[in-house]
Amino acid sequence: MLKVLIFIYNAKIFEEKIKEQYPEFIVKSWSSWKDCDDFIEEADILICYKISDELLRKAKKLRWIQLLSAGCDHILNLPSFKKNIMLSTSKNIHHIPISEYVMSYVLSICQKSFDYMKLQKERKWVKIERLELENKTLGLIGTGSIGREIARKARVFGMKILGVKRVQAQVEFIDEIYGIDNMDTVLSLSDFIVLSLPLLESTRNLIGEKELGKMKSSACLINIARGEILDEHALVEALKNKKLSGAVLDVFREEPLREDSELWDVENLIITPHISWAGEYTVERLTDLLLENIVRYLNGEKVKYLVDPDVGY
């Protein structure tokens, strides 16, 4: 009899669906750290976004972790994670809300929406020159399912799409693909740069002072990947010194962002609390994937989006 532990906020939705399909399972959910008990010591399957190393160390019988996130670095980097634990992600689930998030800010920046909101509060009737997306260049550092969906939406506006990919190969909706060794070319040509790649040892601190210096002073950087990929202090300096036009950050090295962080007060920096992944139908898509993978697991089939720990995704 399988024992399933669900550890997420509002876990009851997933718990009810699993119990409905598999009444013979023993299913328990935690919604916060204070709910933790010894059930993890008996669990066969763990469904979560993240978990502490302390709790994972107690999971002696754990056979499979189903992540509800697309990234898995936060699990692979835990000292107690063992390669004999099967790990799968929720790839191809979050690309719709994230791509809409990115394009909403690209459009808002070009249309000067935030400037007009400020003027409205000041009761000022001032006209500002707006930008057009037609023929602007979008650079995608990372061309997985999220990057491809951003590219698909951006093409509708007539943008030129450049991509940086670890293994150089053509990707649908992207005009030109560059290897990681030629990332500087993409940085220098792009009007918008979007970080949409996984966090690996090779991508940690990938974008620093040198890389930001390669970008156009009129360019905007958007990070929806991982905070550790970007040198936040270098970004602050680039924005303060007008070496970069603006930035949108949804992910940070430390979350939640501290109240005393220097990021809060930087002009032309937009901050959101790691919400780009969450869309109207995200839970519905996650539930469908979860139930499909449970069927695969029970039938001895390969679950979808299985992680290779040696590769990192």
mmCIF file of N, CA, C and O in Angstrom, residues 137-144 147-148 150-151 160-187 189-190 192-194 196-197:
data_model
loop_
_atom_site.group_PDB
_atom_site.id
_atom_site.type_symbol
_atom_site.label_atom_id
_atom_site.label_comp_id
_atom_site.label_asym_id
_atom_site.label_seq_id
_atom_site.Cartn_x
_atom_site.Cartn_y
_atom_site.Cartn_z
ATOM 1 N N THR A 137 14.818 43.151 -31.046
ATOM 2 C CA THR A 137 15.455 41.840 -30.873
ATOM 3 C C THR A 137 15.282 41.346 -29.440
ATOM 4 O O THR A 137 15.576 42.071 -28.488
ATOM 5 N N LEU A 138 14.807 40.118 -29.323
ATOM 6 C CA LEU A 138 14.639 39.457 -28.028
ATOM 7 C C LEU A 138 15.689 38.368 -27.904
ATOM 8 O O LEU A 138 15.769 37.476 -28.759
ATOM 9 N N GLY A 139 16.492 38.422 -26.861
ATOM 10 C CA GLY A 139 17.509 37.401 -26.622
ATOM 11 C C GLY A 139 17.092 36.477 -25.499
ATOM 12 O O GLY A 139 16.799 36.939 -24.394
ATOM 13 N N LEU A 140 17.040 35.192 -25.776
ATOM 14 C CA LEU A 140 16.642 34.193 -24.790
ATOM 15 C C LEU A 140 17.867 33.408 -24.341
ATOM 16 O O LEU A 140 18.473 32.684 -25.128
ATOM 17 N N ILE A 141 18.237 33.574 -23.078
ATOM 18 C CA ILE A 141 19.327 32.775 -22.531
ATOM 19 C C ILE A 141 18.670 31.552 -21.901
ATOM 20 O O ILE A 141 18.255 31.547 -20.747
ATOM 21 N N GLY A 142 18.543 30.508 -22.690
ATOM 22 C CA GLY A 142 17.796 29.314 -22.311
ATOM 23 C C GLY A 142 16.620 29.149 -23.253
ATOM 24 O O GLY A 142 15.782 30.055 -23.387
ATOM 25 N N THR A 143 16.556 27.995 -23.921
ATOM 26 C CA THR A 143 15.549 27.801 -24.976
ATOM 27 C C THR A 143 14.738 26.526 -24.761
ATOM 28 O O THR A 143 14.403 25.816 -25.718
ATOM 29 N N GLY A 144 14.433 26.213 -23.485
ATOM 30 C CA GLY A 144 13.581 25.061 -23.197
ATOM 31 C C GLY A 144 12.127 25.390 -23.481
ATOM 32 O O GLY A 144 11.814 26.293 -24.265
ATOM 33 N N GLY A 147 11.353 29.101 -22.786
ATOM 34 C CA GLY A 147 11.952 29.970 -23.791
ATOM 35 C C GLY A 147 11.243 29.879 -25.130
ATOM 36 O O GLY A 147 11.007 30.904 -25.800
ATOM 37 N N ARG A 148 10.897 28.660 -25.539
ATOM 38 C CA ARG A 148 10.202 28.484 -26.829
ATOM 39 C C ARG A 148 8.843 29.170 -26.829
ATOM 40 O O ARG A 148 8.437 29.758 -27.833
ATOM 41 N N ILE A 150 7.927 31.763 -24.993
ATOM 42 C CA ILE A 150 8.167 33.205 -25.064
ATOM 43 C C ILE A 150 8.457 33.603 -26.504
ATOM 44 O O ILE A 150 7.933 34.609 -27.013
ATOM 45 N N ALA A 151 9.294 32.812 -27.194
ATOM 46 C CA ALA A 151 9.633 33.101 -28.590
ATOM 47 C C ALA A 151 8.393 33.057 -29.480
ATOM 48 O O ALA A 151 8.213 33.913 -30.353
ATOM 49 N N LYS A 160 12.585 39.923 -33.684
ATOM 50 C CA LYS A 160 13.622 38.969 -34.073
ATOM 51 C C LYS A 160 14.056 38.227 -32.820
ATOM 52 O O LYS A 160 14.305 38.853 -31.781
ATOM 53 N N ILE A 161 14.152 36.905 -32.877
ATOM 54 C CA ILE A 161 14.434 36.098 -31.691
ATOM 55 C C ILE A 161 15.801 35.438 -31.814
ATOM 56 O O ILE A 161 16.060 34.690 -32.764
ATOM 57 N N LEU A 162 16.652 35.701 -30.834
ATOM 58 C CA LEU A 162 17.951 35.037 -30.731
ATOM 59 C C LEU A 162 17.939 34.151 -29.486
ATOM 60 O O LEU A 162 17.335 34.503 -28.477
ATOM 61 N N GLY A 163 18.606 33.014 -29.572
ATOM 62 C CA GLY A 163 18.626 32.100 -28.439
ATOM 63 C C GLY A 163 20.021 31.608 -28.116
ATOM 64 O O GLY A 163 20.852 31.459 -29.011
ATOM 65 N N VAL A 164 20.262 31.367 -26.823
ATOM 66 C CA VAL A 164 21.513 30.754 -26.370
ATOM 67 C C VAL A 164 21.180 29.391 -25.804
ATOM 68 O O VAL A 164 20.326 29.259 -24.924
ATOM 69 N N LYS A 165 21.841 28.367 -26.336
ATOM 70 C CA LYS A 165 21.542 26.983 -25.979
ATOM 71 C C LYS A 165 22.847 26.249 -25.724
ATOM 72 O O LYS A 165 23.839 26.465 -26.427
ATOM 73 N N ARG A 166 22.840 25.403 -24.712
ATOM 74 C CA ARG A 166 24.061 24.657 -24.356
ATOM 75 C C ARG A 166 24.551 23.809 -25.519
ATOM 76 O O ARG A 166 25.737 23.821 -25.857
ATOM 77 N N VAL A 167 23.634 23.066 -26.125
ATOM 78 C CA VAL A 167 23.954 22.285 -27.323
ATOM 79 C C VAL A 167 23.354 23.021 -28.512
ATOM 80 O O VAL A 167 22.138 23.144 -28.623
ATOM 81 N N GLN A 168 24.194 23.530 -29.392
ATOM 82 C CA GLN A 168 23.725 24.390 -30.470
ATOM 83 C C GLN A 168 22.936 23.586 -31.494
ATOM 84 O O GLN A 168 23.469 22.721 -32.179
ATOM 85 N N ALA A 169 21.650 23.850 -31.575
ATOM 86 C CA ALA A 169 20.760 23.184 -32.536
ATOM 87 C C ALA A 169 19.544 24.069 -32.733
ATOM 88 O O ALA A 169 19.147 24.809 -31.833
ATOM 89 N N GLN A 170 18.958 23.996 -33.915
ATOM 90 C CA GLN A 170 17.835 24.865 -34.228
ATOM 91 C C GLN A 170 16.643 24.579 -33.311
ATOM 92 O O GLN A 170 16.368 23.427 -32.974
ATOM 93 N N VAL A 171 15.950 25.640 -32.893
ATOM 94 C CA VAL A 171 14.789 25.541 -32.018
ATOM 95 C C VAL A 171 13.623 26.262 -32.683
ATOM 96 O O VAL A 171 13.787 27.362 -33.219
ATOM 97 N N GLU A 172 12.446 25.639 -32.632
ATOM 98 C CA GLU A 172 11.255 26.223 -33.244
ATOM 99 C C GLU A 172 10.987 27.623 -32.700
ATOM 100 O O GLU A 172 11.141 27.884 -31.507
ATOM 101 N N PHE A 173 10.602 28.531 -33.591
ATOM 102 C CA PHE A 173 10.237 29.925 -33.299
ATOM 103 C C PHE A 173 11.440 30.838 -33.053
ATOM 104 O O PHE A 173 11.267 32.038 -32.878
ATOM 105 N N ILE A 174 12.642 30.290 -33.016
ATOM 106 C CA ILE A 174 13.824 31.107 -32.752
ATOM 107 C C ILE A 174 14.625 31.266 -34.044
ATOM 108 O O ILE A 174 14.932 30.291 -34.725
ATOM 109 N N ASP A 175 14.950 32.511 -34.384
ATOM 110 C CA ASP A 175 15.590 32.799 -35.670
ATOM 111 C C ASP A 175 17.036 32.338 -35.717
ATOM 112 O O ASP A 175 17.490 31.780 -36.713
ATOM 113 N N GLU A 176 17.784 32.596 -34.654
ATOM 114 C CA GLU A 176 19.198 32.231 -34.639
ATOM 115 C C GLU A 176 19.568 31.652 -33.276
ATOM 116 O O GLU A 176 19.165 32.189 -32.242
ATOM 117 N N ILE A 177 20.320 30.565 -33.306
ATOM 118 C CA ILE A 177 20.768 29.910 -32.072
ATOM 119 C C ILE A 177 22.284 30.049 -31.946
ATOM 120 O O ILE A 177 23.020 29.833 -32.907
ATOM 121 N N TYR A 178 22.726 30.413 -30.738
ATOM 122 C CA TYR A 178 24.145 30.554 -30.451
ATOM 123 C C TYR A 178 24.527 29.619 -29.303
ATOM 124 O O TYR A 178 23.717 29.352 -28.413
ATOM 125 N N GLY A 179 25.755 29.158 -29.326
ATOM 126 C CA GLY A 179 26.258 28.372 -28.212
ATOM 127 C C GLY A 179 26.580 29.286 -27.044
ATOM 128 O O GLY A 179 26.680 30.506 -27.191
ATOM 129 N N ILE A 180 26.766 28.687 -25.862
ATOM 130 C CA ILE A 180 27.029 29.465 -24.665
ATOM 131 C C ILE A 180 28.310 30.284 -24.797
ATOM 132 O O ILE A 180 28.430 31.370 -24.213
ATOM 133 N N ASP A 181 29.250 29.811 -25.609
ATOM 134 C CA ASP A 181 30.512 30.543 -25.803
ATOM 135 C C ASP A 181 30.303 31.835 -26.583
ATOM 136 O O ASP A 181 31.170 32.725 -26.563
ATOM 137 N N ASN A 182 29.176 31.931 -27.300
ATOM 138 C CA ASN A 182 28.872 33.124 -28.085
ATOM 139 C C ASN A 182 27.722 33.925 -27.481
ATOM 140 O O ASN A 182 27.064 34.697 -28.182
ATOM 141 N N MET A 183 27.502 33.758 -26.178
ATOM 142 C CA MET A 183 26.412 34.471 -25.513
ATOM 143 C C MET A 183 26.585 35.988 -25.620
ATOM 144 O O MET A 183 25.600 36.728 -25.712
ATOM 145 N N ASP A 184 27.836 36.466 -25.603
ATOM 146 C CA ASP A 184 28.079 37.906 -25.674
ATOM 147 C C ASP A 184 27.481 38.523 -26.932
ATOM 148 O O ASP A 184 27.042 39.681 -26.910
ATOM 149 N N THR A 185 27.465 37.765 -28.007
ATOM 150 C CA THR A 185 26.880 38.269 -29.250
ATOM 151 C C THR A 185 25.393 38.543 -29.066
ATOM 152 O O THR A 185 24.877 39.583 -29.477
ATOM 153 N N VAL A 186 24.698 37.604 -28.423
ATOM 154 C CA VAL A 186 23.268 37.773 -28.166
ATOM 155 C C VAL A 186 23.026 38.938 -27.212
ATOM 156 O O VAL A 186 22.118 39.753 -27.419
ATOM 157 N N LEU A 187 23.851 39.057 -26.177
ATOM 158 C CA LEU A 187 23.706 40.155 -25.224
ATOM 159 C C LEU A 187 23.857 41.506 -25.914
ATOM 160 O O LEU A 187 23.113 42.448 -25.638
ATOM 161 N N LEU A 189 23.340 42.306 -29.077
ATOM 162 C CA LEU A 189 22.390 42.583 -30.155
ATOM 163 C C LEU A 189 20.954 42.763 -29.668
ATOM 164 O O LEU A 189 20.111 43.291 -30.397
ATOM 165 N N SER A 190 20.666 42.356 -28.443
ATOM 166 C CA SER A 190 19.273 42.269 -27.983
ATOM 167 C C SER A 190 18.784 43.551 -27.310
ATOM 168 O O SER A 190 19.515 44.215 -26.587
ATOM 169 N N PHE A 192 15.859 43.209 -25.523
ATOM 170 C CA PHE A 192 15.359 42.570 -24.311
ATOM 171 C C PHE A 192 16.115 41.254 -24.134
ATOM 172 O O PHE A 192 16.248 40.485 -25.086
ATOM 173 N N ILE A 193 16.594 41.012 -22.921
ATOM 174 C CA ILE A 193 17.251 39.739 -22.591
ATOM 175 C C ILE A 193 16.402 39.045 -21.534
ATOM 176 O O ILE A 193 16.080 39.638 -20.499
ATOM 177 N N VAL A 194 16.054 37.792 -21.785
ATOM 178 C CA VAL A 194 15.278 37.006 -20.828
ATOM 179 C C VAL A 194 16.115 35.821 -20.365
ATOM 180 O O VAL A 194 16.597 35.038 -21.191
ATOM 181 N N SER A 196 16.058 32.358 -18.942
ATOM 182 C CA SER A 196 15.060 31.281 -18.849
ATOM 183 C C SER A 196 15.745 29.917 -18.874
ATOM 184 O O SER A 196 15.307 29.004 -19.560
ATOM 185 N N LEU A 197 16.815 29.794 -18.128
ATOM 186 C CA LEU A 197 17.620 28.576 -18.142
ATOM 187 C C LEU A 197 17.685 27.981 -16.739
ATOM 188 O O LEU A 197 17.441 28.679 -15.752
#
